Tab-separated table of C-alpha atoms in Angstrom:
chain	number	residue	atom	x	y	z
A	1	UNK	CA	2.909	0.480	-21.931
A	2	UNK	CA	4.549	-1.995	-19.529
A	3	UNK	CA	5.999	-5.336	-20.741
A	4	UNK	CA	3.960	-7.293	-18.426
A	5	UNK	CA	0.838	-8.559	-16.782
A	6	UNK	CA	0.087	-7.510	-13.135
A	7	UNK	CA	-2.074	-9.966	-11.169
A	8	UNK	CA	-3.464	-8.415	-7.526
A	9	UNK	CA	-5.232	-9.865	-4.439
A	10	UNK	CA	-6.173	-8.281	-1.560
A	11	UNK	CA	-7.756	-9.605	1.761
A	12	UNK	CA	-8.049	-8.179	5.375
A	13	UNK	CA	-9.035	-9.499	8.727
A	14	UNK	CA	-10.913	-8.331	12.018
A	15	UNK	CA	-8.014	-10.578	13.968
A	16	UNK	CA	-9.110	-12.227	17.013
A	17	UNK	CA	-9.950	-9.345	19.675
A	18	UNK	CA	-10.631	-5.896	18.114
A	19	UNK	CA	-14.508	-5.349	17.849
A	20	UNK	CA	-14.305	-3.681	14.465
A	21	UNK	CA	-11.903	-3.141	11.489
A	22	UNK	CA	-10.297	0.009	11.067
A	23	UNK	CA	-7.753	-1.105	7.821
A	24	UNK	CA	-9.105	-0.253	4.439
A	25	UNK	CA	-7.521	-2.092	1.301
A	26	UNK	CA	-7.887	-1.203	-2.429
A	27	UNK	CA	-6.849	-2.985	-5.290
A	28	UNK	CA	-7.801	-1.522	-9.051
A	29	UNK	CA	-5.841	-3.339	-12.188
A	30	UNK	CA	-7.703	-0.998	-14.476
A	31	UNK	CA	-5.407	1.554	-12.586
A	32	UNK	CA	-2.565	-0.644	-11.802
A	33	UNK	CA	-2.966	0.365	-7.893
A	34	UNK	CA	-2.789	-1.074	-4.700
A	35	UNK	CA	-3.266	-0.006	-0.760
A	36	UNK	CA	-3.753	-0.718	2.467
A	37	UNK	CA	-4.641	1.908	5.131
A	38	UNK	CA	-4.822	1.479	8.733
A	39	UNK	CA	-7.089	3.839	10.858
A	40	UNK	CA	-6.756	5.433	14.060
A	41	UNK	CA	-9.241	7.161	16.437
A	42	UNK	CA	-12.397	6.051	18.847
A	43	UNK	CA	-15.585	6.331	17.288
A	44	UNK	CA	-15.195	3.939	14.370
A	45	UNK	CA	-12.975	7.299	13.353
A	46	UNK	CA	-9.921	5.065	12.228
A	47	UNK	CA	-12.224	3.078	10.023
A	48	UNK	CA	-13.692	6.636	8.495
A	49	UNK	CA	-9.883	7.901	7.909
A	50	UNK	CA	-8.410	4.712	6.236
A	51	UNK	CA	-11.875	4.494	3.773
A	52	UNK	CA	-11.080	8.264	2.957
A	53	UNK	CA	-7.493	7.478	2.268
A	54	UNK	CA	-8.181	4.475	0.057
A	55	UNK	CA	-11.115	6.156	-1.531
A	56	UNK	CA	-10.141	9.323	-2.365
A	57	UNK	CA	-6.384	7.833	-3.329
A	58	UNK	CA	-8.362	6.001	-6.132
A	59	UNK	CA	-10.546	8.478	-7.028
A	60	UNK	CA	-8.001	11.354	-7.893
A	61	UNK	CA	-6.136	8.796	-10.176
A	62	UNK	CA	-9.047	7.698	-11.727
A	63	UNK	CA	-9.883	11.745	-12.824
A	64	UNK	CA	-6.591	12.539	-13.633
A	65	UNK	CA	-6.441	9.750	-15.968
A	66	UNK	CA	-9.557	10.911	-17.493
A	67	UNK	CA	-8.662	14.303	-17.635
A	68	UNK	CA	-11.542	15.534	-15.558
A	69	UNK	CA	-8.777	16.649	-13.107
A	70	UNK	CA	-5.568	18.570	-13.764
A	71	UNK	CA	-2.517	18.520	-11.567
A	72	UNK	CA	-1.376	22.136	-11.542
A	73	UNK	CA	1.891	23.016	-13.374
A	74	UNK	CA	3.479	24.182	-10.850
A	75	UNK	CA	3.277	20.943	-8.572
A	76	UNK	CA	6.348	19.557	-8.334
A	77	UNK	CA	7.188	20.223	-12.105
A	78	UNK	CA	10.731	17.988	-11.575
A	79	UNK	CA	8.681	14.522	-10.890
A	80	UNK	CA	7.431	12.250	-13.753
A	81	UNK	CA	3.965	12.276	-13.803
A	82	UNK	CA	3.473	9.218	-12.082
A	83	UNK	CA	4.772	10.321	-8.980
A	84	UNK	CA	3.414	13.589	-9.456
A	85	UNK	CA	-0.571	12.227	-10.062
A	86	UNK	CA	0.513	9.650	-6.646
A	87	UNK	CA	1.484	12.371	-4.666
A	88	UNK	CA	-1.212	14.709	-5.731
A	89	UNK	CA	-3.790	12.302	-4.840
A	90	UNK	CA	-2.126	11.228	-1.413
A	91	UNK	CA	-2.191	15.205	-0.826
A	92	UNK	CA	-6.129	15.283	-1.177
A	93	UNK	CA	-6.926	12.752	0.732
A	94	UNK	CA	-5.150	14.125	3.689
A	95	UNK	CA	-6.943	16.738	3.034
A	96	UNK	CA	-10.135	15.534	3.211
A	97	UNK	CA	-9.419	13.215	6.244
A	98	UNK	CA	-7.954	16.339	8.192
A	99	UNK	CA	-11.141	18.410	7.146
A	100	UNK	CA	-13.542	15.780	8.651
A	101	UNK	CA	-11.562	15.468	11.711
A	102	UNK	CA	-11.933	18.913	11.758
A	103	UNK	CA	-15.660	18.800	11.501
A	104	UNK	CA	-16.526	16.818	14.904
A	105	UNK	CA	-14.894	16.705	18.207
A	106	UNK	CA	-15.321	13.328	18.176
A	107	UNK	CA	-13.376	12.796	15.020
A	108	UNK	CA	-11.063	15.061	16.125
A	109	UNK	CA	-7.927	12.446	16.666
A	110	UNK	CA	-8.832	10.657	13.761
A	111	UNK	CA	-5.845	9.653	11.536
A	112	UNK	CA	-4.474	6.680	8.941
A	113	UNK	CA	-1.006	5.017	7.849
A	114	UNK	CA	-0.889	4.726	3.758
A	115	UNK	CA	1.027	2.828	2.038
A	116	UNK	CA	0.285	2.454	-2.017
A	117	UNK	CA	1.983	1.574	-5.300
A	118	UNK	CA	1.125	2.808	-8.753
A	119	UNK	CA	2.306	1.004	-11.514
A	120	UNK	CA	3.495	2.882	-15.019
A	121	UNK	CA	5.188	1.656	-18.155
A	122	UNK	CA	8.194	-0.854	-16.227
A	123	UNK	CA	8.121	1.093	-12.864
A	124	UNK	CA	6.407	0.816	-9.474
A	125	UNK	CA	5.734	4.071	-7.373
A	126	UNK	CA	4.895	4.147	-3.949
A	127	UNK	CA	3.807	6.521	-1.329
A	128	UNK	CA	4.054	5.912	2.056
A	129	UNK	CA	3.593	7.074	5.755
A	130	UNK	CA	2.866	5.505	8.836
A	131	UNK	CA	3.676	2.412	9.644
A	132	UNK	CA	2.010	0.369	7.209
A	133	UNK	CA	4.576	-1.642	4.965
A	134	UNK	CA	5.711	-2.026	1.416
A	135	UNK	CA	7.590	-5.793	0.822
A	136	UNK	CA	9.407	-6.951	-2.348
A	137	UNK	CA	9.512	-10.688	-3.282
A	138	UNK	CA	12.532	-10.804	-5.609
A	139	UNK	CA	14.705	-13.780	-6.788
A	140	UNK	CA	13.072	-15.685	-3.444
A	141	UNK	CA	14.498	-13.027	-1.237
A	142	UNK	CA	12.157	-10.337	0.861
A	143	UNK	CA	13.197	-6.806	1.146
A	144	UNK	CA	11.344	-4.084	3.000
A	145	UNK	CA	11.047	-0.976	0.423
A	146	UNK	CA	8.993	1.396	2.772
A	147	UNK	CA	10.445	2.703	6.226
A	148	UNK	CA	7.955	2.568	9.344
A	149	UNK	CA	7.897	6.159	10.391
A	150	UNK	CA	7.277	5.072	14.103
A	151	UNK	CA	9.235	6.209	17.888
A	152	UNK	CA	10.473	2.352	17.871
A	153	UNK	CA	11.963	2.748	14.309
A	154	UNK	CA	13.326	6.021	15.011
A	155	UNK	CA	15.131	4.806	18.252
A	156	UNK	CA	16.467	1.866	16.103
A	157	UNK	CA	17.853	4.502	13.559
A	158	UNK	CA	19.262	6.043	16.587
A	159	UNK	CA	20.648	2.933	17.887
A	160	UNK	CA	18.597	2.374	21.243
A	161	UNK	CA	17.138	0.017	19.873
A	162	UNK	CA	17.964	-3.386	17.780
A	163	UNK	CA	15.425	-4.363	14.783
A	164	UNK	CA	14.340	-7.562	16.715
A	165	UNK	CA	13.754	-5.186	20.085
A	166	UNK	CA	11.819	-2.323	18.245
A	167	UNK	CA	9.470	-5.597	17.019
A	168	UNK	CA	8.258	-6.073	20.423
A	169	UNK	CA	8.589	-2.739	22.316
A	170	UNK	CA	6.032	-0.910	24.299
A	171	UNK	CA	6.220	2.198	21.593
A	172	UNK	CA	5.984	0.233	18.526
A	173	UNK	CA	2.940	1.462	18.241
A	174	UNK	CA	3.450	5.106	18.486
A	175	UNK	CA	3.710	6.811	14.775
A	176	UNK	CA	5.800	9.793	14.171
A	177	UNK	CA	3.903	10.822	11.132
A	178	UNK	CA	0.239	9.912	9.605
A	179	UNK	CA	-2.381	10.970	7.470
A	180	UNK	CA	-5.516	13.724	8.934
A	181	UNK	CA	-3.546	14.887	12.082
A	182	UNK	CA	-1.810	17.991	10.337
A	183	UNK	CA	-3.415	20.213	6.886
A	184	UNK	CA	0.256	19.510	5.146
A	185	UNK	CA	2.318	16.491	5.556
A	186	UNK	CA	5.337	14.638	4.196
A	187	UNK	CA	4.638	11.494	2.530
A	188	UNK	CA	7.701	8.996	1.620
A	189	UNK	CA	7.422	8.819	-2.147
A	190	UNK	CA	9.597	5.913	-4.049
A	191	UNK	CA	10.244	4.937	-7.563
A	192	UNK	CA	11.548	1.537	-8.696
A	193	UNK	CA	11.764	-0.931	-11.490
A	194	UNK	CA	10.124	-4.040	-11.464
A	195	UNK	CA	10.484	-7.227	-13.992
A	196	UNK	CA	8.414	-10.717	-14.258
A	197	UNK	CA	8.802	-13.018	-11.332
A	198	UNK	CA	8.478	-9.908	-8.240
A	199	UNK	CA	5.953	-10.435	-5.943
A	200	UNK	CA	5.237	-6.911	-4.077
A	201	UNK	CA	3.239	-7.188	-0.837
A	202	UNK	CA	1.810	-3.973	0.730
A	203	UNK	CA	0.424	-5.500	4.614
A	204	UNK	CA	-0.960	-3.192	8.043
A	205	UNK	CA	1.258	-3.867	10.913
A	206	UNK	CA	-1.257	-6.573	12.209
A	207	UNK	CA	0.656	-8.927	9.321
A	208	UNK	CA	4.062	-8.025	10.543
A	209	UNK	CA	3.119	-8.613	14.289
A	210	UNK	CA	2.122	-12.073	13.461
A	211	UNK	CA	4.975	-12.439	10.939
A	212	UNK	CA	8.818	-12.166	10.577
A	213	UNK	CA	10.204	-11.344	7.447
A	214	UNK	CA	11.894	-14.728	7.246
A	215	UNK	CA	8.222	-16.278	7.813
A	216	UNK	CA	7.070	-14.058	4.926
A	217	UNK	CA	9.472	-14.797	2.699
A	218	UNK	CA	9.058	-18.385	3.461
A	219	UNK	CA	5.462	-18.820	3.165
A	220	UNK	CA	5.989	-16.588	-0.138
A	221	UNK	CA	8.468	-18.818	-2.029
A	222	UNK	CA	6.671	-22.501	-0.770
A	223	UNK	CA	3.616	-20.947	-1.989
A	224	UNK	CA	4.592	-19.367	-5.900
A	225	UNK	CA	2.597	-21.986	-7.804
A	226	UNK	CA	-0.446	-21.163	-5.436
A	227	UNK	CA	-3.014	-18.830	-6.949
A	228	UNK	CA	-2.427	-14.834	-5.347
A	229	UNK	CA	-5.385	-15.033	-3.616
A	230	UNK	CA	-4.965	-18.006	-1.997
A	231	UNK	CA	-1.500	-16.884	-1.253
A	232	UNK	CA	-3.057	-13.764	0.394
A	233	UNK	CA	-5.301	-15.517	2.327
A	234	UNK	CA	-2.537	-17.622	3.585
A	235	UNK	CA	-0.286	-14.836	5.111
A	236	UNK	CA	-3.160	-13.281	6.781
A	237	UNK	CA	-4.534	-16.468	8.147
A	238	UNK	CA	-0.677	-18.053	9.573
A	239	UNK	CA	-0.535	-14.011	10.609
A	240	UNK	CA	-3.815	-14.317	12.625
A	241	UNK	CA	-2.704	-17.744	14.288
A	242	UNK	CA	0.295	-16.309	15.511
A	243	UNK	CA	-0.479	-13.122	16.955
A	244	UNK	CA	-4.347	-12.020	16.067
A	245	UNK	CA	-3.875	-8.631	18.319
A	246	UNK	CA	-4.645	-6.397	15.523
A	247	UNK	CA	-6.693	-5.655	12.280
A	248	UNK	CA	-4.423	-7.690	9.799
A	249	UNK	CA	-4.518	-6.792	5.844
A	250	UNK	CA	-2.160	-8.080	2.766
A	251	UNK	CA	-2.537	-6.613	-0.856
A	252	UNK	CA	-0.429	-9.030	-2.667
A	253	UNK	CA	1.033	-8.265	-6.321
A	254	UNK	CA	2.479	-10.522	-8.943
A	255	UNK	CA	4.209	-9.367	-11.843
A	256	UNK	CA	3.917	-11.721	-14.508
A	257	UNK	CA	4.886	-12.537	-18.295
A	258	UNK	CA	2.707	-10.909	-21.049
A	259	UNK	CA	-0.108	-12.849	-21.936
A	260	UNK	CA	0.137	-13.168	-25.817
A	261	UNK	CA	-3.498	-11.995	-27.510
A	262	UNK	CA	-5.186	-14.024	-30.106
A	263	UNK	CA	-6.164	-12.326	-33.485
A	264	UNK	CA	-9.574	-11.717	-32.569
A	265	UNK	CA	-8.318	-9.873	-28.932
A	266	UNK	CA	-5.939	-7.735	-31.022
A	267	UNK	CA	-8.574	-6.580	-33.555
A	268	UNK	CA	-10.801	-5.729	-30.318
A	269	UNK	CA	-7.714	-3.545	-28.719
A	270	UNK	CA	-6.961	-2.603	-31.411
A	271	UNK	CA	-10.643	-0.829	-32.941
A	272	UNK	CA	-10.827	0.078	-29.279
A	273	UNK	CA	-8.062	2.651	-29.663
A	274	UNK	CA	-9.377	4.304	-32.569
């Protein structure tokens, strides 16, 4: 059991000149999960890919918490079982989005950035690839957890590149790694604590494009006594103004103080154990 409540919000946009939306967004707080997925491919076969990812994500979770699905022994047996059930689940729905693909030609280049964090006991685990984006809002400053696994972030880890460059280069857009193009592939999987006041904010690149961290981060700590949706909105909607070029989508997360139960909610939780 965690020592805290977890509050979620999610919102995405069409942005002002794609004709559809291919980023899917999921929030569950009955699971303690979040994504955002952003889909690749003519066809409306981006939009396909990033439902699959979201959907079957949630899914798998939701049957492993249930016990209707078990997560073989000999998967990863040195994880925890968060990571393991994460991982296991991120697994499947490449699966299924590479199988689809698969199935039609013109699915065929079909594929999705993930980016999702699973809350357990005092810990947040994420799983990542692409270029999608996990922030954390912590003690008013903004930190960037995930790393874009794109050619403009690899020639910045190389050094042809500066941070502020690789922002507005021609091949920003060009992922080395993402979800349906291969059977197998390596997702970024990351484990941290988290404590009352964070603010975790998982956003498609359309946010970022519109956004600088320092903008985030801004807009993050003149808006903390705003309600998380509102918040949400906000971001997406000084996001769109900005820049607009691309599907945008925010899942925002606040971690927040225990609410404290009254007799008669305790009996309920309490018979509702038994």
């Amino acid at each position: 059991m965690s020592s805290f409540d977890i509050e979620f919000a999610a919102v995405t946009d069409i942005g002002k000149i794609r004709e559809k939306n291919e980023d899917n967004v999921l929030i569950s707080s009955d699971l303690g999960l979040g994504v955002v997925a952003d889909g690749m491919g003519g066809h409306s076969a981006g939009e396909i890919a990033s439902n699959i990812a979201v959907s079957v994500l949630a899914e798998t979770i939701r049957k492993v918490n249930t016990n209707q699905l078990k997560i073989p022994e000999n998967f990863l047996p040195k994880l925890d079982p968060a990571e393991r059930k994460l991982l296991m689940a991120a697994n499947l729905a490449n699966a299924a989005i590479y199988s689809t693909a698969q199935s039609s030609d013109i699915y065929r280049m079909m594929g999705t950035t993930l980016t999702g964090v699973l809350f357990d006991g005092d810990f947040a685990t994420a799983v990542h690839v692409g270029d999608s984006r996990l922030y954390l809002f912590r003690d008013k400053k903004i930190v960037q957890i995930t790393t874009d696994h794109s050619l403009a972030m690899e020639h910045v880890r190389r050094g042809l590149l500066t941070r502020a460059e690789a922002d507005h280069s021609k091949i920003q857009n060009v992922l080395t790694r993402a979800m349906g193009i291969k059977k197998n592939i390596e997702f970024d999987l990351l484990k941290f604590p988290v404590k009352i006041g964070d603010t975790l904010l998982l956003c498609s690149d359309g946010l970022y494009k519109g956004l600088s961290e320092n903008d985030m981060g801004d807009i993050l700590r003149e808006g903390s006594q705003l309600p998380i949706v509102k918040l949400c909105k906000q971001l997406v909607r000084v996001s769109n103004d900005k820049d607009g070029q691309d599907n945008i989508s925010a899942v925002l997360i606040k971690i927040l103080p225990a609410k404290k139960l009254t007799f008669k909610q305790r009996l309920k939780t309490f018979f509702s154990r038994r």
